[in-house]
Coordinates of C-alpha atoms in Angstrom, one line a residue:
M21 CA 20.7 87.4 -35.9
K22 CA 22.7 84.5 -37.1
R23 CA 26.3 83.8 -36.3
A24 CA 27.6 84.1 -39.8
L25 CA 30.9 82.1 -39.4
S26 CA 29.1 79.2 -37.6
L27 CA 26.5 79.4 -40.3
V28 CA 29.1 78.7 -42.9
L29 CA 29.9 75.4 -41.3
A30 CA 26.2 74.7 -40.9
V31 CA 25.5 75.4 -44.5
L32 CA 28.4 73.2 -45.6
L33 CA 27.0 70.3 -43.6
A34 CA 23.7 70.8 -45.2
V35 CA 25.0 70.7 -48.7
F36 CA 27.5 67.9 -48.8
P37 CA 28.3 66.9 -52.4
A38 CA 26.6 63.6 -53.3
A39 CA 29.9 62.0 -54.2
C40 CA 33.4 63.5 -53.8
G41 CA 35.8 60.6 -54.0
Q42 CA 37.9 62.1 -51.3
T43 CA 39.8 60.3 -48.6
P44 CA 39.0 61.5 -45.0
A45 CA 41.8 63.2 -43.1
D46 CA 43.8 61.7 -40.3
E47 CA 42.4 62.0 -36.8
S48 CA 44.7 65.0 -36.0
P49 CA 45.5 68.0 -38.1
A50 CA 48.7 67.9 -40.1
E51 CA 51.5 70.1 -39.1
S52 CA 51.7 71.6 -42.6
Q53 CA 50.2 71.2 -46.0
T54 CA 51.7 71.3 -49.4
P55 CA 49.5 73.4 -51.7
E56 CA 48.2 71.8 -54.9
T57 CA 47.0 74.2 -57.6
A58 CA 43.7 73.3 -59.1
P59 CA 42.7 74.4 -62.6
A60 CA 41.1 77.8 -63.0
T61 CA 37.3 77.8 -63.3
A62 CA 35.1 80.3 -65.0
G63 CA 32.7 82.6 -63.3
A64 CA 29.2 81.1 -62.7
T65 CA 27.6 83.7 -65.0
G66 CA 30.3 83.5 -67.6
A67 CA 31.2 87.2 -66.9
A68 CA 34.9 87.8 -66.2
L69 CA 35.7 89.3 -62.8
P70 CA 38.3 92.0 -62.5
A71 CA 41.4 91.2 -60.6
V72 CA 41.2 91.6 -56.8
A73 CA 41.8 95.3 -56.2
G74 CA 43.7 95.2 -52.9
D75 CA 44.1 93.2 -49.7
F76 CA 40.9 91.8 -48.4
Y77 CA 39.5 93.0 -45.0
A78 CA 36.5 91.9 -43.1
V79 CA 33.4 94.0 -43.0
Q80 CA 31.4 91.7 -40.8
G81 CA 32.2 89.5 -37.8
S82 CA 30.6 86.5 -36.3
M83 CA 27.2 88.1 -35.5
G84 CA 26.3 88.5 -39.2
Y85 CA 26.0 92.3 -38.9
N86 CA 28.3 95.1 -38.0
S87 CA 27.7 98.5 -36.6
L88 CA 31.3 99.6 -35.8
F89 CA 34.1 99.7 -38.3
N90 CA 37.8 100.3 -37.4
A91 CA 39.7 102.8 -39.5
G92 CA 42.6 103.0 -37.1
E93 CA 42.4 106.7 -36.0
F94 CA 38.7 106.8 -36.5
F95 CA 35.8 104.4 -36.0
Y96 CA 32.6 104.6 -38.0
E97 CA 29.5 103.7 -36.1
L98 CA 25.9 103.0 -37.1
R99 CA 23.9 104.1 -34.0
P100 CA 20.3 103.1 -33.5
R101 CA 17.5 105.3 -32.4
T102 CA 13.8 104.5 -31.9
A103 CA 12.8 104.5 -35.6
D104 CA 16.0 105.0 -37.5
C105 CA 19.8 104.9 -37.4
L106 CA 22.5 107.6 -37.8
V107 CA 26.1 107.3 -39.0
Y108 CA 28.7 108.6 -36.5
R109 CA 32.4 109.1 -36.7
I110 CA 34.4 108.5 -33.5
D111 CA 37.6 110.5 -33.4
C112 CA 40.1 108.6 -31.2
A113 CA 42.5 111.6 -30.9
T114 CA 39.9 113.8 -29.3
A115 CA 37.7 111.1 -27.8
T116 CA 34.6 112.5 -29.5
R117 CA 31.7 111.1 -31.5
Q118 CA 29.8 113.2 -34.0
V119 CA 27.1 112.6 -36.6
L120 CA 28.7 112.2 -40.1
C121 CA 26.7 115.2 -41.5
S122 CA 27.9 118.6 -42.5
V123 CA 24.6 120.0 -43.8
P124 CA 23.9 123.3 -42.1
G125 CA 20.9 123.3 -39.8
C126 CA 20.2 119.6 -40.4
T127 CA 18.0 117.9 -37.8
H128 CA 19.2 114.4 -38.7
D129 CA 15.7 112.9 -38.8
S130 CA 14.9 112.3 -42.5
E131 CA 16.4 111.2 -45.8
S132 CA 17.7 114.7 -46.4
C133 CA 20.4 114.0 -43.8
P134 CA 23.5 112.2 -45.3
A135 CA 23.9 110.2 -42.1
W136 CA 20.3 109.1 -41.7
L137 CA 19.0 105.6 -42.5
P138 CA 15.4 104.3 -41.9
G139 CA 14.5 101.3 -39.7
L140 CA 16.5 98.9 -37.5
L141 CA 20.2 98.4 -37.0
W142 CA 20.3 94.7 -37.7
D143 CA 19.8 94.8 -41.5
Y144 CA 22.8 97.1 -42.1
T145 CA 26.5 96.7 -42.3
I146 CA 28.8 99.7 -42.1
F147 CA 32.3 99.8 -43.5
A148 CA 34.8 102.2 -45.3
A149 CA 36.6 102.0 -48.6
G150 CA 38.8 104.8 -49.9
D151 CA 37.3 108.2 -48.9
T152 CA 33.7 106.8 -48.6
V153 CA 31.7 105.2 -45.8
Y154 CA 29.3 102.5 -47.0
I155 CA 26.3 100.9 -45.5
Y156 CA 25.2 97.7 -47.1
K157 CA 21.5 96.7 -46.9
Y158 CA 20.2 93.4 -48.1
R159 CA 16.6 92.5 -49.1
T160 CA 14.6 92.2 -45.9
S161 CA 11.1 91.5 -47.2
W162 CA 9.7 89.0 -49.6
E163 CA 6.4 90.9 -49.9
E164 CA 5.8 93.9 -52.1
L165 CA 3.2 96.0 -50.3
D166 CA 2.0 99.6 -50.8
W167 CA 2.0 101.9 -47.8
D168 CA -1.8 101.9 -47.5
T169 CA -1.9 98.1 -47.1
Y170 CA 1.1 98.0 -44.7
Y171 CA -0.6 100.8 -42.7
Q172 CA -3.9 98.9 -42.4
N173 CA -2.0 95.7 -41.3
N174 CA 0.7 97.1 -39.0
V175 CA -0.3 100.6 -37.9
A176 CA -4.0 101.2 -37.8
P177 CA -4.9 98.3 -35.4
Y178 CA -2.6 99.7 -32.7
L179 CA -3.6 103.4 -32.6
G180 CA -6.5 103.2 -30.3
E181 CA -6.9 104.2 -26.6
E182 CA -5.1 101.1 -25.5
F183 CA -2.0 101.9 -27.4
T184 CA 1.1 101.1 -25.3
R185 CA 3.8 99.9 -27.6
G186 CA 7.1 100.9 -26.0
G187 CA 5.5 104.1 -24.6
M188 CA 5.4 105.7 -28.0
T189 CA 2.6 108.1 -29.0
P190 CA 0.4 107.2 -32.0
E191 CA 2.4 109.7 -34.0
E192 CA 5.7 108.3 -33.0
F193 CA 4.5 104.8 -33.7
T194 CA 3.3 105.8 -37.1
T195 CA 6.8 107.3 -37.9
Y196 CA 8.5 104.2 -36.6
Q197 CA 6.4 101.9 -38.8
R198 CA 6.8 104.2 -41.8
N199 CA 10.6 103.9 -41.4
M200 CA 10.3 100.1 -41.0
Y201 CA 8.2 100.0 -44.2
T202 CA 10.8 102.0 -46.1
Q203 CA 13.6 99.8 -44.9
Q204 CA 11.8 96.6 -45.7
M205 CA 10.5 97.6 -49.1
Q206 CA 13.9 99.0 -50.3
P207 CA 15.7 96.5 -52.5
A208 CA 19.3 95.5 -51.7
C209 CA 21.5 98.5 -52.0
L210 CA 24.6 100.4 -50.8
Y211 CA 24.4 103.8 -49.1
A212 CA 27.5 105.8 -49.8
V213 CA 28.4 108.8 -47.5
G214 CA 31.5 110.9 -48.1
Q215 CA 33.9 111.3 -45.2
D216 CA 33.0 115.0 -45.1
G217 CA 29.4 114.1 -44.4
A218 CA 28.1 116.4 -47.2
A219 CA 25.9 114.0 -49.1
Q220 CA 24.6 110.5 -49.3
K221 CA 24.2 108.4 -52.5
R222 CA 22.1 105.2 -52.8
I223 CA 23.5 102.6 -55.2
D224 CA 20.9 99.9 -56.0
L225 CA 22.3 96.4 -56.6
S226 CA 21.7 94.7 -60.0
E227 CA 20.4 91.7 -58.1
N228 CA 18.1 91.9 -55.1
L229 CA 20.3 89.9 -52.7
N230 CA 18.8 88.6 -49.4
G231 CA 20.3 88.0 -46.0
T232 CA 21.3 84.4 -46.7
I233 CA 24.0 85.7 -48.9
Y234 CA 26.9 86.6 -46.6
L235 CA 29.0 89.4 -48.0
G236 CA 31.8 89.5 -45.4
W237 CA 34.9 90.8 -47.2
C238 CA 36.0 93.9 -49.2
D239 CA 39.0 94.5 -51.4
G240 CA 38.5 98.3 -51.5
A241 CA 36.4 98.1 -54.8
A242 CA 33.9 95.4 -54.1
L243 CA 32.2 93.1 -51.5
Y244 CA 32.7 89.4 -51.7
G245 CA 30.8 86.5 -50.2
S246 CA 29.0 83.3 -50.9
L247 CA 26.0 81.1 -50.6
S248 CA 25.7 77.3 -51.3
D249 CA 22.5 76.1 -52.8
S250 CA 21.2 73.5 -50.5
G251 CA 20.6 70.1 -52.0
S252 CA 22.2 71.0 -55.3
S253 CA 25.2 69.1 -56.8
D254 CA 25.9 72.1 -59.1
P255 CA 28.8 74.4 -58.2
A256 CA 28.0 76.8 -55.4
R257 CA 28.0 80.5 -56.1
G258 CA 30.3 83.2 -54.9
Y259 CA 29.2 86.8 -55.1
R260 CA 31.0 90.0 -56.0
V261 CA 29.2 93.4 -55.5
D262 CA 30.9 96.4 -57.2
L263 CA 30.9 99.4 -54.8
A264 CA 30.8 101.9 -57.6
T265 CA 27.9 100.5 -59.7
G266 CA 26.2 97.9 -57.5
Q267 CA 26.7 95.3 -60.2
V268 CA 26.5 91.7 -58.8
T269 CA 28.7 89.1 -60.5
N270 CA 29.1 85.5 -59.6
F271 CA 32.2 83.3 -59.4
A272 CA 32.3 79.5 -59.3
L273 CA 32.8 77.5 -56.1
Q274 CA 33.0 73.7 -55.7
P275 CA 29.8 71.8 -54.6
G276 CA 29.1 72.5 -51.0
E277 CA 31.8 75.2 -50.7
S278 CA 31.5 78.5 -48.9
V279 CA 33.9 81.4 -48.2
F280 CA 34.6 81.8 -44.5
A281 CA 37.8 84.0 -44.3
A282 CA 40.1 86.1 -46.5
Q283 CA 43.8 87.0 -46.3
G284 CA 45.9 89.1 -48.7
R285 CA 44.3 89.0 -52.1
R286 CA 42.8 85.5 -51.7
L287 CA 39.6 84.1 -50.1
V288 CA 39.7 81.1 -47.8
T289 CA 36.9 78.6 -48.5
G290 CA 35.8 75.4 -46.8
R291 CA 33.8 72.3 -47.8
F292 CA 33.1 68.9 -46.3
L293 CA 34.0 65.8 -48.3
T294 CA 32.9 62.2 -48.1
Q295 CA 34.3 59.0 -49.7
E296 CA 30.8 57.7 -50.6
P297 CA 27.6 59.3 -51.7
L298 CA 25.6 60.4 -48.6
P299 CA 22.4 58.6 -47.6
D300 CA 19.3 60.8 -47.5
A301 CA 19.2 62.7 -44.2
Q302 CA 15.4 62.5 -43.9
T303 CA 14.9 58.8 -44.5
E304 CA 18.3 57.4 -43.4
N305 CA 19.4 59.8 -40.7
E306 CA 21.4 57.2 -38.7
A307 CA 23.4 56.2 -41.7
Y308 CA 23.7 59.8 -42.7
Q309 CA 25.2 60.8 -39.4
A310 CA 27.6 57.8 -39.5
A311 CA 28.8 58.9 -42.9
L312 CA 29.4 62.4 -41.7
Q313 CA 31.7 61.1 -38.9
N314 CA 34.1 59.9 -41.6
S315 CA 34.1 63.2 -43.5
T316 CA 36.8 65.7 -44.1
M317 CA 36.7 69.5 -44.0
E318 CA 39.0 70.8 -46.7
C319 CA 40.0 74.5 -46.8
D320 CA 41.4 76.1 -49.9
W321 CA 42.9 79.4 -51.0
L322 CA 40.9 80.9 -53.9
D323 CA 41.5 83.8 -56.2
P324 CA 37.9 84.7 -57.2
A325 CA 38.9 86.4 -60.4
T326 CA 40.8 83.5 -62.0
G327 CA 39.3 80.6 -60.1
Q328 CA 42.9 79.5 -59.2
R329 CA 42.9 77.5 -56.0
E330 CA 45.4 75.8 -53.7
K331 CA 44.7 73.3 -51.0
L332 CA 45.4 74.9 -47.6
L333 CA 44.5 72.4 -44.9
E334 CA 42.3 69.5 -43.9
L335 CA 40.5 68.7 -40.7
P336 CA 38.5 65.7 -39.6
G337 CA 34.8 66.6 -40.2
K338 CA 33.8 64.8 -37.0
L339 CA 35.4 67.5 -34.9
F340 CA 32.7 69.9 -36.1
L341 CA 30.0 67.4 -35.5
Q342 CA 31.2 67.2 -31.9
G343 CA 30.8 70.9 -31.2
S344 CA 34.0 72.3 -32.6
D345 CA 33.9 75.6 -34.3
F346 CA 35.9 78.1 -36.4
C347 CA 36.3 81.1 -34.2
G348 CA 37.7 83.7 -36.7
L349 CA 40.8 85.1 -38.3
A350 CA 43.3 87.5 -36.7
G351 CA 46.9 88.3 -37.3
G352 CA 47.1 85.9 -40.3
R353 CA 45.9 83.0 -38.2
L354 CA 42.7 80.9 -38.4
Y355 CA 41.5 80.0 -34.9
F356 CA 39.7 76.7 -34.3
D357 CA 38.1 75.7 -31.0
E358 CA 38.3 71.9 -31.0
R359 CA 35.8 70.2 -28.7
Q360 CA 34.5 66.7 -27.9
T361 CA 30.9 65.8 -27.0
R362 CA 30.4 64.6 -23.5
P363 CA 28.0 61.7 -22.7
V364 CA 26.1 63.8 -20.2
G365 CA 25.6 66.6 -22.7
G366 CA 27.6 69.6 -23.8
S367 CA 31.2 69.4 -24.9
T368 CA 34.7 69.5 -23.6
R369 CA 37.5 71.6 -25.1
I370 CA 40.3 69.4 -26.6
A371 CA 42.4 72.3 -27.8
L372 CA 42.4 75.9 -29.1
R373 CA 44.5 75.9 -32.2
A374 CA 45.7 78.5 -34.7
F375 CA 46.7 77.8 -38.3
D376 CA 49.3 80.3 -39.4
L377 CA 48.5 81.1 -43.0
A378 CA 51.9 82.4 -43.9
A379 CA 53.8 79.4 -42.4
G380 CA 51.2 76.8 -43.3
Q381 CA 51.5 75.3 -39.9
W382 CA 49.4 74.7 -36.8
Q383 CA 50.3 76.5 -33.6
E384 CA 49.0 76.0 -30.1
V385 CA 47.6 79.2 -28.6
P386 CA 50.3 80.2 -26.1
H387 CA 48.3 79.6 -23.0
S388 CA 46.5 76.7 -21.4
L389 CA 43.0 78.1 -20.7
P390 CA 42.3 77.9 -17.0
E391 CA 38.6 77.2 -17.3
E392 CA 36.8 74.7 -19.5
G393 CA 33.8 76.9 -19.9
M394 CA 35.8 79.9 -21.4
W395 CA 35.2 80.7 -25.0
L396 CA 37.2 82.7 -27.5
N397 CA 35.2 85.6 -28.8
D398 CA 35.4 86.4 -32.5
P399 CA 39.0 87.7 -33.1
T400 CA 38.2 88.8 -36.6
V401 CA 39.2 92.5 -37.1
V402 CA 36.4 94.4 -38.8
G403 CA 38.5 97.3 -40.1
L404 CA 40.9 98.5 -42.8
P405 CA 44.0 96.7 -43.7
G406 CA 47.1 98.2 -42.2
T407 CA 45.5 99.2 -38.9
A408 CA 47.2 98.1 -35.7
A409 CA 44.3 95.8 -34.8
Q410 CA 45.0 93.7 -37.9
A411 CA 48.1 92.3 -36.1
G412 CA 45.8 90.3 -33.9
R413 CA 47.9 90.8 -30.8
Y414 CA 45.0 90.6 -28.3
L415 CA 42.5 87.8 -28.0
W416 CA 39.6 88.0 -25.5
F417 CA 37.8 85.2 -23.7
G418 CA 34.5 85.2 -21.9
V419 CA 33.1 82.9 -19.2
S420 CA 29.7 82.9 -17.4
D421 CA 28.9 81.5 -14.0
E422 CA 25.7 79.6 -13.0
N423 CA 24.0 82.9 -12.4
G424 CA 24.8 84.3 -15.8
N425 CA 27.5 86.8 -14.5
M426 CA 30.2 87.2 -17.1
R427 CA 33.9 87.7 -16.8
M428 CA 36.5 88.6 -19.4
Q429 CA 40.1 87.7 -19.8
I430 CA 42.5 89.0 -22.5
L431 CA 45.5 87.0 -23.9
D432 CA 48.4 89.1 -25.1
R433 CA 49.9 87.0 -27.8
E434 CA 53.3 88.8 -27.6
T435 CA 53.9 88.0 -24.0
G436 CA 51.7 84.9 -23.5
A437 CA 50.1 86.5 -20.5
L438 CA 46.4 85.9 -19.8
Q439 CA 44.9 88.8 -17.7
E440 CA 41.6 89.2 -15.9
T441 CA 40.0 92.5 -16.8
P442 CA 38.5 94.9 -14.3
L443 CA 35.1 95.1 -16.2
T444 CA 31.9 94.6 -14.4
P445 CA 29.6 91.6 -15.6
Q446 CA 27.4 94.1 -17.4
Q447 CA 30.3 95.8 -19.1
V448 CA 31.6 92.3 -20.2
R449 CA 28.2 91.6 -21.6
N450 CA 28.4 94.9 -23.5
Q451 CA 31.6 93.8 -25.1
Q452 CA 30.0 90.4 -25.9
D453 CA 27.2 92.3 -27.7
R454 CA 29.7 94.1 -29.7
G455 CA 31.4 90.8 -30.7
R456 CA 35.0 92.0 -30.5
L457 CA 37.4 94.3 -28.7
P458 CA 38.4 97.2 -30.9
L459 CA 42.0 98.5 -30.8
T460 CA 43.1 101.9 -32.0
D461 CA 46.3 102.6 -34.0
D462 CA 47.8 104.3 -30.9
G463 CA 47.4 101.2 -28.8
R464 CA 44.1 101.9 -26.9
F465 CA 41.0 99.7 -26.5
L466 CA 37.7 101.2 -27.4
L467 CA 35.5 99.8 -24.6
C468 CA 31.7 99.7 -24.5
V469 CA 31.1 100.9 -21.0
E470 CA 27.3 101.4 -21.2
E471 CA 24.5 100.0 -23.2
D472 CA 20.8 100.9 -23.1
E473 CA 17.8 98.8 -24.1
K474 CA 17.9 100.1 -27.6
Y475 CA 21.4 98.8 -28.2
D476 CA 22.8 102.3 -28.1
F477 CA 26.4 102.2 -26.8
S478 CA 28.6 104.6 -24.8
Y479 CA 32.3 104.2 -25.3
A480 CA 35.6 105.0 -23.5
L481 CA 39.2 104.8 -24.5
I482 CA 42.0 103.3 -22.4
D483 CA 45.7 102.4 -23.0
A484 CA 45.8 98.6 -23.5
A485 CA 48.7 98.0 -21.2
A486 CA 47.2 100.0 -18.4
F487 CA 43.8 98.2 -18.8
L488 CA 45.5 94.8 -18.6
Q489 CA 47.2 96.0 -15.3
G490 CA 43.7 96.6 -13.9
S491 CA 43.2 100.3 -14.6
T492 CA 39.7 101.7 -15.1
D493 CA 41.0 105.2 -15.6
W494 CA 39.5 105.5 -19.1
T495 CA 38.5 108.5 -21.1
P496 CA 34.8 108.7 -22.0
V497 CA 33.9 109.3 -25.6
T498 CA 31.8 112.5 -25.7
T499 CA 29.0 112.9 -28.2
M500 CA 29.3 116.3 -29.9
E501 CA 26.4 118.2 -31.4
R502 CA 27.0 120.0 -34.7

């Protein structure tokens, strides 16, 4: 699955405007920027967007999907099984996990269960808004096949005596493929499950959106995201999906612009600018790459409802051509890992910087990283606004040795201390697969202490301070049966 935030930068590079008339930024980031307000622009469809309903919060992180959502005292998890997924609620107070279903006698294995979803984990995103848990599913198949045709192509050839797929029986494999078929043929939609687990409602989208449209943020009433049309000089499109009706509405972006973060009631967008029209990348690649070296990445605030924008910051575009990356947003700070390409291959870290959105200034991350090979894992909090995790106190870094063994260190931004964690290499890899380190409202980490081959996770809770002092005395999260 794509890394969505890196994909934003890749898309921007692919869709440079033909001529922007912008002057490239200086070689180093400015300490502050004076916002300039641009004229409001109309929505791409001509339809007016309602005002942003509340503070934005992320519903996806850098992996481009999300199966664990932080609601502070609870986490909502989409848990995979062989042929389907189930929605669970993790109660942090009791350290228990339970299927989000209150239907008496339910076996949780069909669409009659409010917590049941067909197919694989990767094509779903789970999040909460108000008193409802939502699962967003985008279009996963370009084909429209009936079950008989799908069966003849994907099931029948594998049901003979030599059948060995994953140790499943022919009946199990048929059920697996039936669920895969259901997931793939279902158009883009939202599944809505009440927090009491009594019922599930499917809300079909008015437009059959596919996975190249990244809907990463929610205001409590709608999802927001973007896609730039490669090769087009027309304004790129932003997308708003109403949670109540599934109505898809567009809002205008500048050529080559994409949404890559959100804070408060505004989106943060980025686009690369050049002084001159770009040469054709296919026929004049050397000149094309040289022109990109003199580009600028401009980031703006954007109110999607009014089109009102303010310039936020500029960065030299060549930093991103040399392996630099946007890492994520936490605690009101945008994190950038600035790197420089080495002649022998790979890249060397120049700096890890944070741009404080409230102050409009750059800040050095308060620690010199001891190892060049360490990377900052996505700090973006996938959870409700107002949760303790949104303060972005803890950042975690990973490093892998020549044998692939991973270690994990955590930076406490309040104290500036960088601590090695007591996790085993496999447990560190488990956290890496999760993409982030969840923090509860009462100051505990939700650790992934075990993972099986089906990406099913076992969790444990531990006080953050004790964990950073080397403790492994965590409390396992117990799965309860209704």
